[in-house]
XYZ file of C-alpha atoms in Angstrom:
212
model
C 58.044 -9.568 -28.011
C 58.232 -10.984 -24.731
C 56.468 -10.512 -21.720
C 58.035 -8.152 -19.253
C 59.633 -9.852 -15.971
C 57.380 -9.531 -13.006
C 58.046 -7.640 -10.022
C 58.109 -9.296 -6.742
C 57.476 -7.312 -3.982
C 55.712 -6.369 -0.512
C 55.637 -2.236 -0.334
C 53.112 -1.322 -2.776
C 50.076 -2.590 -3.940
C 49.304 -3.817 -7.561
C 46.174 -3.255 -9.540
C 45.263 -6.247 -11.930
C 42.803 -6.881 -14.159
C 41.997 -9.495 -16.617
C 39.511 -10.148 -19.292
C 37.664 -12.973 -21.031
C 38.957 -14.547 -24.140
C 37.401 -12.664 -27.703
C 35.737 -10.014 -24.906
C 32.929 -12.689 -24.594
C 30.620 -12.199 -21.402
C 30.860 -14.861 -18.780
C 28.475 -17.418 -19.841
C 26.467 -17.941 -16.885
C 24.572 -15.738 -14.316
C 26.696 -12.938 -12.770
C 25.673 -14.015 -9.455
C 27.225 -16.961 -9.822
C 30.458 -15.935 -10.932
C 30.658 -13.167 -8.435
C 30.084 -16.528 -5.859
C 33.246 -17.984 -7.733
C 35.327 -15.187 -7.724
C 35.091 -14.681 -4.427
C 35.120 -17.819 -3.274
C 38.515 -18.168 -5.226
C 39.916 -14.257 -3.841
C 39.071 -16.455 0.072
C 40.982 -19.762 -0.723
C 44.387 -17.594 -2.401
C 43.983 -15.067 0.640
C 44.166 -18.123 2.821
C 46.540 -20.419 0.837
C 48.801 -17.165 0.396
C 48.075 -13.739 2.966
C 46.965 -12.254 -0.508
C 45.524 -8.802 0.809
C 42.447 -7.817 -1.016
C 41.929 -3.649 -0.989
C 39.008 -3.672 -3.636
C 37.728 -5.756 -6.227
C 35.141 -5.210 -9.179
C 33.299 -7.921 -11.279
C 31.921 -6.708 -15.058
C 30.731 -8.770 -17.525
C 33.674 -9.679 -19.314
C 36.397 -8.896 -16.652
C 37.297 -7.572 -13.607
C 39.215 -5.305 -11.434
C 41.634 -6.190 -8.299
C 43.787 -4.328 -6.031
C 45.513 -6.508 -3.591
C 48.819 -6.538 -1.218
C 51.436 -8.797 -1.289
C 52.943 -9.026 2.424
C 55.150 -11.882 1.088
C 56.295 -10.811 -2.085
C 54.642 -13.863 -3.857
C 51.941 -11.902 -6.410
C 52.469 -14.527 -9.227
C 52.141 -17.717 -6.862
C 49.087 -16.073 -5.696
C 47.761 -15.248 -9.300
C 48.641 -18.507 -10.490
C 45.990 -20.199 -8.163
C 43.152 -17.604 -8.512
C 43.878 -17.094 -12.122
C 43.841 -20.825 -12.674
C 41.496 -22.095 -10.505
C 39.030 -18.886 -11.426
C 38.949 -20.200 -15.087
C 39.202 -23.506 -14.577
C 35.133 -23.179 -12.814
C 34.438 -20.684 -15.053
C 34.643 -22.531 -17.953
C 32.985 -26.143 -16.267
C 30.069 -24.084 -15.275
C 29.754 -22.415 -19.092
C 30.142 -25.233 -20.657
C 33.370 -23.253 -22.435
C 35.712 -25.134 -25.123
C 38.119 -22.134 -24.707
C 40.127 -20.652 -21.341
C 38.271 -18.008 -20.422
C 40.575 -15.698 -19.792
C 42.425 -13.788 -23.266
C 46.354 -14.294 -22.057
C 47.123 -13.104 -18.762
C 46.620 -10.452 -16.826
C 47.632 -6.736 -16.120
C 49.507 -5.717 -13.145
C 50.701 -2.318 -12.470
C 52.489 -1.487 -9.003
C 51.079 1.670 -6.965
C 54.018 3.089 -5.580
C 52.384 6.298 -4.219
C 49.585 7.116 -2.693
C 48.160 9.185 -4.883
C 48.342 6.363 -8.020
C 46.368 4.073 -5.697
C 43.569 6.586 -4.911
C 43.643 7.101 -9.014
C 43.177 3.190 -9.835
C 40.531 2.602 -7.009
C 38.230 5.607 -8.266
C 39.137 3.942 -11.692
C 37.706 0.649 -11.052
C 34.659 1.058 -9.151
C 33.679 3.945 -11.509
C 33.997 1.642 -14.709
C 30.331 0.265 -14.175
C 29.110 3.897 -14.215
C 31.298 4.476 -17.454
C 29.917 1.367 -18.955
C 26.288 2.824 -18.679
C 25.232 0.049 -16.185
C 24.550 2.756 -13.399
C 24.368 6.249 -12.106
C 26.064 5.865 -8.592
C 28.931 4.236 -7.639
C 27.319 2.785 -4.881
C 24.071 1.227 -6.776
C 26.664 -1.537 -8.500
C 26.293 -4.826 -6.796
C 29.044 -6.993 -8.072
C 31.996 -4.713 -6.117
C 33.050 -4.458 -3.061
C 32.222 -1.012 -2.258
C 29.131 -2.704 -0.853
C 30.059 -4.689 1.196
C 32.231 -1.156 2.669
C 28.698 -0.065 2.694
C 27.717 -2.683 4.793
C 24.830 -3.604 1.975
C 26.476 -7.181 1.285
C 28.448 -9.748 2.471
C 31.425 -11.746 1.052
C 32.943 -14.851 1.461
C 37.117 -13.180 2.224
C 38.270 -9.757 4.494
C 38.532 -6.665 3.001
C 42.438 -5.459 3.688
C 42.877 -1.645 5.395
C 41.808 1.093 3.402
C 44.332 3.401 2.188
C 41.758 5.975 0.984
C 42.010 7.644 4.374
C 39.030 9.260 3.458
C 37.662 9.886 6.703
C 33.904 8.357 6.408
C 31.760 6.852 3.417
C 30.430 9.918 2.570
C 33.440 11.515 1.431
C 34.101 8.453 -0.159
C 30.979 8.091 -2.447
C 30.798 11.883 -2.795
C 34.454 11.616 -4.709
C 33.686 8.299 -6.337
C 30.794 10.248 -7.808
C 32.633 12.587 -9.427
C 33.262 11.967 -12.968
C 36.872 12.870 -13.812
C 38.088 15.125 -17.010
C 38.992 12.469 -20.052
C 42.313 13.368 -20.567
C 42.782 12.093 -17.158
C 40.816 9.342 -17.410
C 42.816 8.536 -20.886
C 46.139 8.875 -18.534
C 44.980 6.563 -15.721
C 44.160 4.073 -18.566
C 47.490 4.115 -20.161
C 49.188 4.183 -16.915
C 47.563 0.957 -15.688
C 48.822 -0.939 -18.627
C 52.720 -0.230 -16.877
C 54.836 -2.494 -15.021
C 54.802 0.832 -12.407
C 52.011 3.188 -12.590
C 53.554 6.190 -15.484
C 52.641 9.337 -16.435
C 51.252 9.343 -20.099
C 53.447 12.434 -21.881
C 51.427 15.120 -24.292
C 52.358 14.800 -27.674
C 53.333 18.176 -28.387
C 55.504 19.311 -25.129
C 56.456 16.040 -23.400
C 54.816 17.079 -20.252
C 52.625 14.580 -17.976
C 49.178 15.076 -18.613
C 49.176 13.769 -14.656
C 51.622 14.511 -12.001
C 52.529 12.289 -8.949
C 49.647 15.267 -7.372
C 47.317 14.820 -9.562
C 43.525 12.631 -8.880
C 41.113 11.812 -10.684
């Protein structure tokens, strides 16, 4: 089956995510590839005005939103992606690409789907067991919103409009219900982010409304 056409454009902002080949863990110190990784996220927001809104490093994969203020998400992709594995796998010693394929991207064309895919991704080190608080992750960059550590590119505007980052971590804190969760999930595996229908009356399990 082929791959779906990507969509070029500057109005929303995507979520994308990739993950290593097999699920393997990155085969050197976490540190360090958080160093690459961001060093990378600087050149491409340089090379390209990619717009960086969050971004989350796990073991295995990671979590991006970003802007696109020139409509050019797969240039920019192509150098991160590329250049990303292409370290990855020198510093790991790796026979294989690191990463398995390509990755996701899934528009956020409201509001409301954004706030849903940021509380996803900085949650998913709580979810893997890894910590209690949002906050207490290192590899993210909810820390350096936190002012606890620095990084090598600028954070874009947050759209959270959450007033301060109390209100923040106090909702980021807050584990959602796992139908939701299961919803967000399936909708971040979309071209556009889409309501996952309920097998027995065809009804969103999450409305445009709805947050985790």
């Amino acid at each position: 089956m082929p791959r779906a056409h990507t969509i070029l454009q500057s109005e929303f902002p995507y979520n994308i995510s990739a993950r290593c080949i097999n699920r393997e863990w990155f085969q050197i110190p976490m540190e360090n590839v958080w160093n690459i990784f961001c060093e990378e996220l600087a050149e491409t927001i340089q090379k390209h005005n990619l717009q960086v809104h969050s971004f989350v490093l796990m073991s295995n994969h990671y979590h991006l939103i970003a802007s696109t203020p020139d409509s050019n998400i797969s240039q920019c992709m192509h150098r991160f992606m590329g250049r990303t594995s292409r370290r990855l796998t020198t510093s790991g010693n790796r026979i294989n690409e690191t990463f398995a394929g390509r990755h996701y991207k899934t528009i956020l064309q409201h509001q409301n789907y954004y706030l849903n895919a940021y509380k996803y991704n900085f949650r998913n080190p709580v979810g893997a067991g890894i910590c209690e608080k949002v906050e207490d992750y290192p590899f993210s960059t909810l820390q350096t919103e936190m002012g606890k550590r620095n990084i090598a590119f600028p954070l874009a505007a947050d759209f959270t409009n959450m007033g301060n980052s109390e209100t923040k971590l106090e909702w980021l804190n807050i584990a959602p219900p796992p139908e939701k969760l299961e919803a967000v999930r399936y909708a971040l595996k979309r071209q556009y982010f889409t309501s996952k229908k309920c097998r027995k009356d065809n009804k969103p399990i999450m409305g445009i409304h709805d947050l985790l």
